[in-house]
Amino acid sequence: AVVSTQSTGPYEAGSYFNKIQCFCFDEQTLHPGEELDMPVFFYIDPEFALDPDLIRDKCDNVVLHYTFYNTDEKESRFDIPELVGRVTSMITGEDKKQDAIGFKIPEGENIHKVNDLVYKEVVRKGYEKDFVVPGCKVVCHVTGSVKDTGRVFWCTKDGTPFTYTAGIGSLIEGWEEGCIGMSEGEISKIVMSSKKGYGKIGNRSWNIPGHTDLEFEIEILAVR
């Protein structure tokens, strides 16, 4: 069985690419030597043709790239016993005890409270012109890490930036709440409780256990 992650190139085109349904939303089974058609339903915003950067670069193609990760126990990068333990804790009710553990509030002069479970530190101010608001397309570089250990589970800085539509519920709550109001060019660190992240389930694709507080350093490259 495999799970997959997607990137779009060139990154400027990613803000116009919208998936409606994709095989990447679910775990897939792919056998050795097997060829399999995996459908993606999408549309490209007509404003793609009017983007000045894409016109300048004479871009008339969008490349959709997927990376697959093996989830089979013998070859998996996931900790299978840990996943089993997670399920067991849910059945026994141990997870509810973990929910009661308080979120450690970050400290520092530049720490701003978004709400009780989300805090933001502005590393570099933006241009204070174009701001992230619900419904806009955002192109950004992201470094995601586990708050307690510093383990980086996602980084786009050496590859294709991440593109998303703000305020439609496609991302975890802490990300959405922390990014609203950021301006183009801004770099901020967003620290969030697990309740605003991946909760008691965690994120299997990135081997993030349940009840894990997170930190995302986000650089806003473009707001449209």
mmCIF file of C-alpha atoms in Angstrom:
data_model
loop_
_atom_site.group_PDB
_atom_site.id
_atom_site.type_symbol
_atom_site.label_atom_id
_atom_site.label_comp_id
_atom_site.label_asym_id
_atom_site.label_seq_id
_atom_site.Cartn_x
_atom_site.Cartn_y
_atom_site.Cartn_z
ATOM 1 C CA ALA A 1 0.000 0.000 0.000
ATOM 2 C CA VAL A 2 1.166 3.539 -0.724
ATOM 3 C CA VAL A 3 0.325 7.138 0.097
ATOM 4 C CA SER A 4 1.318 10.072 -2.085
ATOM 5 C CA THR A 5 2.113 13.762 -1.935
ATOM 6 C CA GLN A 6 1.725 16.224 -4.812
ATOM 7 C CA SER A 7 3.560 19.267 -6.123
ATOM 8 C CA THR A 8 2.822 21.540 -9.090
ATOM 9 C CA GLY A 9 5.211 23.278 -11.440
ATOM 10 C CA PRO A 10 5.981 25.973 -12.206
ATOM 11 C CA TYR A 11 5.041 27.153 -8.730
ATOM 12 C CA GLU A 12 3.276 30.266 -10.104
ATOM 13 C CA ALA A 13 0.837 27.959 -11.892
ATOM 14 C CA GLY A 14 0.035 26.085 -8.699
ATOM 15 C CA SER A 15 -2.249 28.838 -7.429
ATOM 16 C CA TYR A 16 -4.541 28.290 -10.415
ATOM 17 C CA PHE A 17 -4.650 24.485 -10.147
ATOM 18 C CA ASN A 18 -7.672 23.172 -8.222
ATOM 19 C CA LYS A 19 -8.258 19.494 -7.397
ATOM 20 C CA ILE A 20 -11.838 18.297 -6.992
ATOM 21 C CA GLN A 21 -11.116 14.602 -6.455
ATOM 22 C CA CYS A 22 -7.800 12.765 -6.419
ATOM 23 C CA PHE A 23 -6.429 9.298 -5.734
ATOM 24 C CA CYS A 24 -3.988 10.964 -3.337
ATOM 25 C CA PHE A 25 -6.828 11.609 -0.888
ATOM 26 C CA ASP A 26 -6.755 7.891 0.025
ATOM 27 C CA GLU A 27 -4.237 5.095 0.514
ATOM 28 C CA GLN A 28 -3.706 3.044 -2.680
ATOM 29 C CA THR A 29 -2.531 -0.509 -3.393
ATOM 30 C CA LEU A 30 0.132 -0.881 -6.073
ATOM 31 C CA HIS A 31 1.784 -4.264 -6.730
ATOM 32 C CA PRO A 32 5.319 -4.750 -8.147
ATOM 33 C CA GLY A 33 5.314 -4.350 -11.926
ATOM 34 C CA GLU A 34 1.686 -3.234 -11.952
ATOM 35 C CA GLU A 35 0.485 -0.363 -14.131
ATOM 36 C CA LEU A 36 -2.518 1.472 -12.764
ATOM 37 C CA ASP A 37 -4.563 4.454 -13.930
ATOM 38 C CA MET A 38 -5.160 6.796 -11.005
ATOM 39 C CA PRO A 39 -7.724 9.507 -11.761
ATOM 40 C CA VAL A 40 -7.434 13.170 -10.848
ATOM 41 C CA PHE A 41 -10.386 15.508 -11.356
ATOM 42 C CA PHE A 42 -9.298 19.128 -11.549
ATOM 43 C CA TYR A 43 -9.772 22.470 -13.221
ATOM 44 C CA ILE A 44 -7.422 25.365 -13.995
ATOM 45 C CA ASP A 45 -8.622 28.862 -13.195
ATOM 46 C CA PRO A 46 -9.011 30.880 -16.440
ATOM 47 C CA GLU A 47 -6.919 33.655 -14.860
ATOM 48 C CA PHE A 48 -3.938 31.361 -15.458
ATOM 49 C CA ALA A 49 -3.774 32.830 -18.974
ATOM 50 C CA LEU A 50 -3.603 36.393 -17.597
ATOM 51 C CA ASP A 51 -0.841 35.942 -15.034
ATOM 52 C CA PRO A 52 2.000 38.344 -15.979
ATOM 53 C CA ASP A 53 4.741 36.052 -14.627
ATOM 54 C CA LEU A 54 3.465 33.094 -16.636
ATOM 55 C CA ILE A 55 3.022 35.247 -19.746
ATOM 56 C CA ARG A 56 6.588 36.516 -19.397
ATOM 57 C CA ASP A 57 7.900 32.960 -19.070
ATOM 58 C CA LYS A 58 5.701 31.794 -21.980
ATOM 59 C CA CYS A 59 4.261 29.059 -19.783
ATOM 60 C CA ASP A 60 1.419 27.073 -21.315
ATOM 61 C CA ASN A 61 1.929 23.788 -19.454
ATOM 62 C CA VAL A 62 1.322 22.718 -15.859
ATOM 63 C CA VAL A 63 3.256 19.725 -14.525
ATOM 64 C CA LEU A 64 1.654 17.682 -11.752
ATOM 65 C CA HIS A 65 4.177 15.546 -9.852
ATOM 66 C CA TYR A 66 3.435 12.838 -7.276
ATOM 67 C CA THR A 67 5.808 11.134 -4.850
ATOM 68 C CA PHE A 68 4.704 7.767 -3.459
ATOM 69 C CA TYR A 69 5.658 6.397 -0.044
ATOM 70 C CA ASN A 70 5.479 2.737 0.921
ATOM 71 C CA THR A 71 3.272 2.018 3.933
ATOM 72 C CA ASP A 72 3.878 -1.747 4.109
ATOM 73 C CA GLU A 73 5.163 -2.809 7.506
ATOM 74 C CA LYS A 74 8.479 -4.347 6.388
ATOM 75 C CA GLU A 75 9.525 -1.370 4.252
ATOM 76 C CA SER A 76 7.573 1.451 5.798
ATOM 77 C CA ARG A 77 9.073 4.649 7.153
ATOM 78 C CA PHE A 78 6.219 4.587 9.692
ATOM 79 C CA ASP A 79 6.537 3.084 13.152
ATOM 80 C CA ILE A 80 3.929 0.306 12.962
ATOM 81 C CA PRO A 81 4.054 -0.623 16.686
ATOM 82 C CA GLU A 82 3.592 3.055 17.525
ATOM 83 C CA LEU A 83 0.536 3.217 15.253
ATOM 84 C CA VAL A 84 -0.917 0.119 16.939
ATOM 85 C CA GLY A 85 -0.288 1.729 20.328
ATOM 86 C CA ARG A 86 -2.135 4.824 19.174
ATOM 87 C CA VAL A 87 -5.221 2.817 18.260
ATOM 88 C CA THR A 88 -5.042 0.923 21.567
ATOM 89 C CA SER A 89 -4.907 4.179 23.541
ATOM 90 C CA MET A 90 -8.037 5.348 21.765
ATOM 91 C CA ILE A 91 -9.876 2.139 22.660
ATOM 92 C CA THR A 92 -8.810 2.195 26.318
ATOM 93 C CA GLY A 93 -9.496 5.903 26.739
ATOM 94 C CA GLU A 94 -5.849 6.733 27.449
ATOM 95 C CA ASP A 95 -5.969 9.309 24.667
ATOM 96 C CA LYS A 96 -8.453 11.384 26.669
ATOM 97 C CA LYS A 97 -5.939 11.626 29.504
ATOM 98 C CA GLN A 98 -3.370 12.934 27.035
ATOM 99 C CA ASP A 99 -5.861 15.536 25.830
ATOM 100 C CA ALA A 100 -5.828 16.972 29.337
ATOM 101 C CA ILE A 101 -2.096 17.736 29.142
ATOM 102 C CA GLY A 102 -1.684 21.510 28.822
ATOM 103 C CA PHE A 103 -0.268 23.194 25.733
ATOM 104 C CA LYS A 104 3.062 24.857 26.562
ATOM 105 C CA ILE A 105 2.738 28.502 25.564
ATOM 106 C CA PRO A 106 5.827 29.780 23.709
ATOM 107 C CA GLU A 107 7.681 32.712 25.286
ATOM 108 C CA GLY A 108 9.483 35.676 23.770
ATOM 109 C CA GLU A 109 9.145 39.375 22.991
ATOM 110 C CA ASN A 110 7.931 38.800 19.433
ATOM 111 C CA ILE A 111 5.353 36.134 20.270
ATOM 112 C CA HIS A 112 1.806 37.152 19.379
ATOM 113 C CA LYS A 113 -1.260 35.311 20.620
ATOM 114 C CA VAL A 114 -3.650 34.253 17.848
ATOM 115 C CA ASN A 115 -5.838 32.357 20.311
ATOM 116 C CA ASP A 116 -5.336 30.130 23.360
ATOM 117 C CA LEU A 117 -3.894 27.295 21.254
ATOM 118 C CA VAL A 118 -2.105 29.137 18.418
ATOM 119 C CA TYR A 119 0.794 31.609 18.693
ATOM 120 C CA LYS A 120 2.807 33.410 16.037
ATOM 121 C CA GLU A 121 6.313 34.881 15.943
ATOM 122 C CA VAL A 122 7.071 37.296 13.094
ATOM 123 C CA VAL A 123 10.595 36.552 11.858
ATOM 124 C CA ARG A 124 10.504 39.058 8.991
ATOM 125 C CA LYS A 125 7.838 41.622 8.225
ATOM 126 C CA GLY A 126 6.193 41.538 4.819
ATOM 127 C CA TYR A 127 5.517 44.285 2.308
ATOM 128 C CA GLU A 128 2.253 45.182 4.101
ATOM 129 C CA LYS A 129 0.342 45.381 0.814
ATOM 130 C CA ASP A 130 -1.224 42.042 -0.117
ATOM 131 C CA PHE A 131 -2.572 40.091 2.857
ATOM 132 C CA VAL A 132 -3.793 36.512 3.331
ATOM 133 C CA VAL A 133 -7.593 36.627 3.556
ATOM 134 C CA PRO A 134 -10.214 33.879 3.171
ATOM 135 C CA GLY A 135 -10.623 32.858 -0.466
ATOM 136 C CA CYS A 136 -7.255 34.102 -1.736
ATOM 137 C CA LYS A 137 -4.604 31.876 -3.327
ATOM 138 C CA VAL A 138 -1.360 31.672 -1.339
ATOM 139 C CA VAL A 139 2.058 30.543 -2.556
ATOM 140 C CA CYS A 140 4.499 29.869 0.261
ATOM 141 C CA HIS A 141 7.603 28.074 1.434
ATOM 142 C CA VAL A 142 7.023 25.896 4.493
ATOM 143 C CA THR A 143 9.145 24.146 7.098
ATOM 144 C CA GLY A 144 7.066 21.973 9.421
ATOM 145 C CA SER A 145 8.547 20.510 12.598
ATOM 146 C CA VAL A 146 7.576 18.742 15.813
ATOM 147 C CA LYS A 147 7.638 21.398 18.526
ATOM 148 C CA ASP A 148 9.098 19.285 21.351
ATOM 149 C CA THR A 149 11.902 17.617 19.370
ATOM 150 C CA GLY A 150 12.504 19.971 16.439
ATOM 151 C CA ARG A 151 12.229 17.084 13.960
ATOM 152 C CA VAL A 152 11.494 18.489 10.510
ATOM 153 C CA PHE A 153 8.821 16.485 8.699
ATOM 154 C CA TRP A 154 8.201 18.797 5.741
ATOM 155 C CA CYS A 155 10.300 21.419 3.956
ATOM 156 C CA THR A 156 9.681 23.023 0.554
ATOM 157 C CA LYS A 157 12.677 25.373 0.462
ATOM 158 C CA ASP A 158 14.730 23.153 -1.853
ATOM 159 C CA GLY A 159 11.824 22.387 -4.150
ATOM 160 C CA THR A 160 8.414 23.533 -5.305
ATOM 161 C CA PRO A 161 6.600 25.999 -3.016
ATOM 162 C CA PHE A 162 3.258 24.995 -1.536
ATOM 163 C CA THR A 163 0.064 26.553 -2.925
ATOM 164 C CA TYR A 164 -3.336 26.596 -1.271
ATOM 165 C CA THR A 165 -6.603 28.527 -1.023
ATOM 166 C CA ALA A 166 -6.982 30.246 2.345
ATOM 167 C CA GLY A 167 -9.998 29.874 4.561
ATOM 168 C CA ILE A 168 -11.781 26.961 2.891
ATOM 169 C CA GLY A 169 -10.915 24.319 5.494
ATOM 170 C CA SER A 170 -8.421 22.366 3.388
ATOM 171 C CA LEU A 171 -5.642 22.721 5.996
ATOM 172 C CA ILE A 172 -5.365 22.189 9.735
ATOM 173 C CA GLU A 173 -6.992 24.867 11.903
ATOM 174 C CA GLY A 174 -3.793 26.204 13.456
ATOM 175 C CA TRP A 175 -2.260 26.883 10.039
ATOM 176 C CA GLU A 176 -5.356 28.685 8.763
ATOM 177 C CA GLU A 177 -5.750 30.780 11.918
ATOM 178 C CA GLY A 178 -2.062 31.695 12.087
ATOM 179 C CA CYS A 179 -1.695 32.640 8.422
ATOM 180 C CA ILE A 180 -4.752 34.890 8.125
ATOM 181 C CA GLY A 181 -3.462 38.456 8.074
ATOM 182 C CA MET A 182 0.093 37.599 6.994
ATOM 183 C CA SER A 183 1.366 39.780 4.157
ATOM 184 C CA GLU A 184 3.292 38.925 1.037
ATOM 185 C CA GLY A 185 7.009 38.687 1.861
ATOM 186 C CA GLU A 186 6.398 37.907 5.537
ATOM 187 C CA ILE A 187 8.088 35.031 7.366
ATOM 188 C CA SER A 188 6.440 33.847 10.565
ATOM 189 C CA LYS A 189 6.669 30.855 12.869
ATOM 190 C CA ILE A 190 3.284 29.470 13.866
ATOM 191 C CA VAL A 191 3.199 27.300 16.991
ATOM 192 C CA MET A 192 0.049 25.314 17.686
ATOM 193 C CA SER A 193 -1.387 22.809 20.091
ATOM 194 C CA SER A 194 -2.100 19.342 18.754
ATOM 195 C CA LYS A 195 -5.794 20.221 19.081
ATOM 196 C CA LYS A 196 -5.263 22.771 16.305
ATOM 197 C CA GLY A 197 -3.007 20.397 14.383
ATOM 198 C CA TYR A 198 -3.497 16.682 13.769
ATOM 199 C CA GLY A 199 -5.233 16.007 17.089
ATOM 200 C CA LYS A 200 -5.235 12.620 18.772
ATOM 201 C CA ILE A 201 -4.924 10.758 15.460
ATOM 202 C CA GLY A 202 -1.702 12.367 14.218
ATOM 203 C CA ASN A 203 -0.532 12.334 10.605
ATOM 204 C CA ARG A 204 0.496 8.957 9.267
ATOM 205 C CA SER A 205 2.131 10.302 6.106
ATOM 206 C CA TRP A 206 4.654 12.302 8.142
ATOM 207 C CA ASN A 207 4.912 9.863 11.053
ATOM 208 C CA ILE A 208 3.488 12.389 13.494
ATOM 209 C CA PRO A 209 1.970 10.726 16.592
ATOM 210 C CA GLY A 210 -1.266 11.904 18.107
ATOM 211 C CA HIS A 211 -1.181 14.725 20.679
ATOM 212 C CA THR A 212 1.842 16.322 19.004
ATOM 213 C CA ASP A 213 2.276 20.107 19.145
ATOM 214 C CA LEU A 214 3.612 21.579 15.904
ATOM 215 C CA GLU A 215 5.601 24.506 14.562
ATOM 216 C CA PHE A 216 5.460 25.802 10.986
ATOM 217 C CA GLU A 217 7.794 28.446 9.592
ATOM 218 C CA ILE A 218 5.922 29.965 6.658
ATOM 219 C CA GLU A 219 7.246 32.443 4.081
ATOM 220 C CA ILE A 220 4.506 34.065 1.983
ATOM 221 C CA LEU A 221 5.851 34.308 -1.564
ATOM 222 C CA ALA A 222 2.678 35.477 -3.303
ATOM 223 C CA VAL A 223 -0.936 36.324 -2.503
ATOM 224 C CA ARG A 224 -3.510 36.382 -5.290
#
